[in-house]
Amino acid sequence: MSRDSKKYRLLILGVLGALAAIFYCYFARAQPFPSKPVKIVVPYPISGPTDVRGTPRMSRSYRLMAPNAPPAISDTLARVAAQALRADTRHPVLLDRVPGALTTRGAIAVARAPADGHTLLLASNATMVINPNFYHGVEYDPVRDFVLVAPLATMPFVLLVHAGLSAETPAALFRWLKPRPGEINYGSSGTGSTGHLAGELFRRVARVNVIHVSFSGGVAALTGLAQGQVSMMFAALPLALAYLPSEHFRPLAVASTDRFERLPDVPTLGESGLPGFEIEGWYGLFAPAGTPPVAAAWMREPIGRLLSSRAVQSHLRGLGLEPATMTLEQFATRINTETDKWAPLLRASRMPLKSGES
């Protein structure tokens, strides 16, 4: 074969190879997403209700409140997201519950997963805002390692006081606390939790000196309130609603901009003399950074569609959650705003991750 013939043959093979590569890429992109099972990682802290419900440890720690403990909110929302995704694919959508390290272990697993859209993280403001700024040794960066796929819900908090307190209104509580600096305790589900931050914000805005007591979970904190170990706490509304009305404690105010329809007679703290007081939890679905936008968009559409249905909205509101109605951009802006707001305070009191949680 002549040299020119060989060159011509190599040229033809090169062209055919290039065409094959182009067609391969085209058809690969044209394949419907997802192309395999989708996994939603649901992190939860050790000693949370998902971890200890029905075990001897729970019956000892949460003996008063445990029998009626509501399901974990993260688990409920993960099921809603999975239901939405299953409707549009023949592939399974699986829930992978990952315990420990104050929800950071699950976040790390997703951050290190392939960025192909098939591994997702059900994350809260604790995972994305509080933990990375409050604890040393958190091995992920929310901005660098994740992309927001879809907002899911927000979670109001309610100020509860022990039934033995004479204060019947927030204003009466302020008056009762001021002459008792350092004498009154408030509880939370754990150091660095949203309830803890709400208590610190309350302490500063109301100008009262109350002492934080950390419990291992919301149910344990509520038990402490019921037994009088603490006098007040900011409880996540889904947890509080499971026990209201109660002979052990009562709600005085909600820490949101508007009253909640399940507690129409309970005022907001803004109405009660603390204008601008607002703090709540939130949940969203995240994917590893670098996830193809087409994959994120595919997942976002069915989730948004299901969250906008009356049945799902009614179900979530019945649990004490507010379905997310803001756009993706608005939710991302909210995350950034909260990070700017809380990061300085959190970093000023940073702690190492507990060895038992790692």
PDB file of N, CA, C and O in Angstrom, residues 64-97:
ATOM      1  N   LEU A  64     -41.112  10.416  79.438  1.00  0.00           N
ATOM      2  CA  LEU A  64     -42.382  11.139  79.528  1.00  0.00           C
ATOM      3  C   LEU A  64     -42.969  11.418  78.156  1.00  0.00           C
ATOM      4  O   LEU A  64     -44.163  11.231  77.927  1.00  0.00           O
ATOM      5  N   MET A  65     -42.148  11.849  77.218  1.00  0.00           N
ATOM      6  CA  MET A  65     -42.627  12.300  75.921  1.00  0.00           C
ATOM      7  C   MET A  65     -42.525  11.261  74.817  1.00  0.00           C
ATOM      8  O   MET A  65     -43.168  11.379  73.785  1.00  0.00           O
ATOM      9  N   ALA A  66     -41.701  10.246  75.017  1.00  0.00           N
ATOM     10  CA  ALA A  66     -41.402   9.309  73.932  1.00  0.00           C
ATOM     11  C   ALA A  66     -42.607   8.602  73.313  1.00  0.00           C
ATOM     12  O   ALA A  66     -42.650   8.422  72.099  1.00  0.00           O
ATOM     13  N   PRO A  67     -43.596   8.196  74.093  1.00  0.00           N
ATOM     14  CA  PRO A  67     -44.678   7.408  73.477  1.00  0.00           C
ATOM     15  C   PRO A  67     -45.378   8.098  72.310  1.00  0.00           C
ATOM     16  O   PRO A  67     -45.869   7.427  71.409  1.00  0.00           O
ATOM     17  N   ASN A  68     -45.446   9.419  72.321  1.00  0.00           N
ATOM     18  CA  ASN A  68     -46.118  10.145  71.247  1.00  0.00           C
ATOM     19  C   ASN A  68     -45.159  10.895  70.332  1.00  0.00           C
ATOM     20  O   ASN A  68     -45.563  11.819  69.626  1.00  0.00           O
ATOM     21  N   ALA A  69     -43.877  10.519  70.364  1.00  0.00           N
ATOM     22  CA  ALA A  69     -42.879  11.244  69.570  1.00  0.00           C
ATOM     23  C   ALA A  69     -43.246  11.211  68.092  1.00  0.00           C
ATOM     24  O   ALA A  69     -43.543  10.149  67.540  1.00  0.00           O
ATOM     25  N   PRO A  70     -43.251  12.369  67.421  1.00  0.00           N
ATOM     26  CA  PRO A  70     -43.590  12.401  65.996  1.00  0.00           C
ATOM     27  C   PRO A  70     -42.459  11.823  65.161  1.00  0.00           C
ATOM     28  O   PRO A  70     -41.318  11.730  65.630  1.00  0.00           O
ATOM     29  N   PRO A  71     -42.739  11.417  63.926  1.00  0.00           N
ATOM     30  CA  PRO A  71     -41.670  10.916  63.063  1.00  0.00           C
ATOM     31  C   PRO A  71     -40.670  12.019  62.751  1.00  0.00           C
ATOM     32  O   PRO A  71     -40.997  13.209  62.820  1.00  0.00           O
ATOM     33  N   ALA A  72     -39.466  11.615  62.436  1.00  0.00           N
ATOM     34  CA  ALA A  72     -38.436  12.593  62.103  1.00  0.00           C
ATOM     35  C   ALA A  72     -38.868  13.386  60.866  1.00  0.00           C
ATOM     36  O   ALA A  72     -39.285  12.806  59.863  1.00  0.00           O
ATOM     37  N   ILE A  73     -38.760  14.728  60.934  1.00  0.00           N
ATOM     38  CA  ILE A  73     -39.187  15.575  59.828  1.00  0.00           C
ATOM     39  C   ILE A  73     -38.359  15.306  58.584  1.00  0.00           C
ATOM     40  O   ILE A  73     -38.880  15.281  57.466  1.00  0.00           O
ATOM     41  N   SER A  74     -37.057  15.103  58.750  1.00  0.00           N
ATOM     42  CA  SER A  74     -36.213  14.835  57.590  1.00  0.00           C
ATOM     43  C   SER A  74     -36.669  13.574  56.875  1.00  0.00           C
ATOM     44  O   SER A  74     -36.670  13.504  55.637  1.00  0.00           O
ATOM     45  N   ASP A  75     -37.083  12.576  57.628  1.00  0.00           N
ATOM     46  CA  ASP A  75     -37.560  11.328  57.028  1.00  0.00           C
ATOM     47  C   ASP A  75     -38.861  11.567  56.265  1.00  0.00           C
ATOM     48  O   ASP A  75     -39.053  11.063  55.153  1.00  0.00           O
ATOM     49  N   THR A  76     -39.756  12.353  56.862  1.00  0.00           N
ATOM     50  CA  THR A  76     -41.029  12.659  56.204  1.00  0.00           C
ATOM     51  C   THR A  76     -40.814  13.387  54.886  1.00  0.00           C
ATOM     52  O   THR A  76     -41.415  13.046  53.858  1.00  0.00           O
ATOM     53  N   LEU A  77     -39.940  14.395  54.891  1.00  0.00           N
ATOM     54  CA  LEU A  77     -39.698  15.166  53.671  1.00  0.00           C
ATOM     55  C   LEU A  77     -38.955  14.354  52.627  1.00  0.00           C
ATOM     56  O   LEU A  77     -39.185  14.517  51.422  1.00  0.00           O
ATOM     57  N   ALA A  78     -38.063  13.477  53.062  1.00  0.00           N
ATOM     58  CA  ALA A  78     -37.373  12.610  52.102  1.00  0.00           C
ATOM     59  C   ALA A  78     -38.367  11.701  51.399  1.00  0.00           C
ATOM     60  O   ALA A  78     -38.244  11.431  50.193  1.00  0.00           O
ATOM     61  N   ARG A  79     -39.365  11.229  52.127  1.00  0.00           N
ATOM     62  CA  ARG A  79     -40.393  10.379  51.510  1.00  0.00           C
ATOM     63  C   ARG A  79     -41.212  11.165  50.486  1.00  0.00           C
ATOM     64  O   ARG A  79     -41.586  10.634  49.438  1.00  0.00           O
ATOM     65  N   VAL A  80     -41.500  12.425  50.789  1.00  0.00           N
ATOM     66  CA  VAL A  80     -42.230  13.261  49.832  1.00  0.00           C
ATOM     67  C   VAL A  80     -41.406  13.447  48.558  1.00  0.00           C
ATOM     68  O   VAL A  80     -41.919  13.321  47.439  1.00  0.00           O
ATOM     69  N   ALA A  81     -40.116  13.763  48.714  1.00  0.00           N
ATOM     70  CA  ALA A  81     -39.247  13.942  47.555  1.00  0.00           C
ATOM     71  C   ALA A  81     -39.137  12.656  46.747  1.00  0.00           C
ATOM     72  O   ALA A  81     -39.185  12.674  45.503  1.00  0.00           O
ATOM     73  N   ALA A  82     -38.998  11.532  47.438  1.00  0.00           N
ATOM     74  CA  ALA A  82     -38.897  10.248  46.739  1.00  0.00           C
ATOM     75  C   ALA A  82     -40.178   9.937  45.975  1.00  0.00           C
ATOM     76  O   ALA A  82     -40.143   9.438  44.842  1.00  0.00           O
ATOM     77  N   GLN A  83     -41.320  10.228  46.596  1.00  0.00           N
ATOM     78  CA  GLN A  83     -42.598  10.007  45.916  1.00  0.00           C
ATOM     79  C   GLN A  83     -42.684  10.812  44.625  1.00  0.00           C
ATOM     80  O   GLN A  83     -43.139  10.322  43.588  1.00  0.00           O
ATOM     81  N   ALA A  84     -42.213  12.067  44.679  1.00  0.00           N
ATOM     82  CA  ALA A  84     -42.249  12.921  43.488  1.00  0.00           C
ATOM     83  C   ALA A  84     -41.356  12.379  42.389  1.00  0.00           C
ATOM     84  O   ALA A  84     -41.746  12.326  41.206  1.00  0.00           O
ATOM     85  N   LEU A  85     -40.159  11.948  42.739  1.00  0.00           N
ATOM     86  CA  LEU A  85     -39.215  11.470  41.727  1.00  0.00           C
ATOM     87  C   LEU A  85     -39.650  10.137  41.134  1.00  0.00           C
ATOM     88  O   LEU A  85     -39.459   9.892  39.939  1.00  0.00           O
ATOM     89  N   ARG A  86     -40.222   9.267  41.954  1.00  0.00           N
ATOM     90  CA  ARG A  86     -40.647   7.950  41.452  1.00  0.00           C
ATOM     91  C   ARG A  86     -41.715   8.070  40.384  1.00  0.00           C
ATOM     92  O   ARG A  86     -41.832   7.195  39.518  1.00  0.00           O
ATOM     93  N   ALA A  87     -42.486   9.138  40.434  1.00  0.00           N
ATOM     94  CA  ALA A  87     -43.579   9.291  39.471  1.00  0.00           C
ATOM     95  C   ALA A  87     -43.082   9.480  38.052  1.00  0.00           C
ATOM     96  O   ALA A  87     -43.822   9.239  37.101  1.00  0.00           O
ATOM     97  N   ASP A  88     -41.819   9.912  37.900  1.00  0.00           N
ATOM     98  CA  ASP A  88     -41.307  10.237  36.569  1.00  0.00           C
ATOM     99  C   ASP A  88     -40.181   9.332  36.110  1.00  0.00           C
ATOM    100  O   ASP A  88     -39.480   9.651  35.154  1.00  0.00           O
ATOM    101  N   THR A  89     -39.965   8.195  36.771  1.00  0.00           N
ATOM    102  CA  THR A  89     -38.890   7.305  36.356  1.00  0.00           C
ATOM    103  C   THR A  89     -39.235   5.865  36.679  1.00  0.00           C
ATOM    104  O   THR A  89     -39.983   5.587  37.618  1.00  0.00           O
ATOM    105  N   ARG A  90     -38.671   4.972  35.897  1.00  0.00           N
ATOM    106  CA  ARG A  90     -38.849   3.537  36.157  1.00  0.00           C
ATOM    107  C   ARG A  90     -37.799   3.022  37.137  1.00  0.00           C
ATOM    108  O   ARG A  90     -37.868   1.880  37.607  1.00  0.00           O
ATOM    109  N   HIS A  91     -36.799   3.852  37.443  1.00  0.00           N
ATOM    110  CA  HIS A  91     -35.740   3.438  38.351  1.00  0.00           C
ATOM    111  C   HIS A  91     -36.159   3.657  39.808  1.00  0.00           C
ATOM    112  O   HIS A  91     -36.920   4.579  40.115  1.00  0.00           O
ATOM    113  N   PRO A  92     -35.644   2.840  40.713  1.00  0.00           N
ATOM    114  CA  PRO A  92     -35.973   3.020  42.131  1.00  0.00           C
ATOM    115  C   PRO A  92     -35.410   4.333  42.677  1.00  0.00           C
ATOM    116  O   PRO A  92     -34.384   4.832  42.205  1.00  0.00           O
ATOM    117  N   VAL A  93     -36.098   4.893  43.665  1.00  0.00           N
ATOM    118  CA  VAL A  93     -35.601   6.037  44.422  1.00  0.00           C
ATOM    119  C   VAL A  93     -35.499   5.572  45.872  1.00  0.00           C
ATOM    120  O   VAL A  93     -36.506   5.251  46.501  1.00  0.00           O
ATOM    121  N   LEU A  94     -34.277   5.506  46.372  1.00  0.00           N
ATOM    122  CA  LEU A  94     -33.998   4.868  47.644  1.00  0.00           C
ATOM    123  C   LEU A  94     -33.659   5.899  48.715  1.00  0.00           C
ATOM    124  O   LEU A  94     -33.058   6.936  48.423  1.00  0.00           O
ATOM    125  N   LEU A  95     -34.020   5.614  49.963  1.00  0.00           N
ATOM    126  CA  LEU A  95     -33.647   6.451  51.098  1.00  0.00           C
ATOM    127  C   LEU A  95     -32.517   5.766  51.855  1.00  0.00           C
ATOM    128  O   LEU A  95     -32.627   4.595  52.219  1.00  0.00           O
ATOM    129  N   ASP A  96     -31.452   6.491  52.086  1.00  0.00           N
ATOM    130  CA  ASP A  96     -30.291   5.967  52.798  1.00  0.00           C
ATOM    131  C   ASP A  96     -30.103   6.788  54.065  1.00  0.00           C
ATOM    132  O   ASP A  96     -29.630   7.924  54.018  1.00  0.00           O
ATOM    133  N   ARG A  97     -30.498   6.238  55.195  1.00  0.00           N
ATOM    134  CA  ARG A  97     -30.410   6.954  56.470  1.00  0.00           C
ATOM    135  C   ARG A  97     -29.014   6.774  57.053  1.00  0.00           C
ATOM    136  O   ARG A  97     -28.594   5.665  57.336  1.00  0.00           O
TER     137      ARG A  97
END
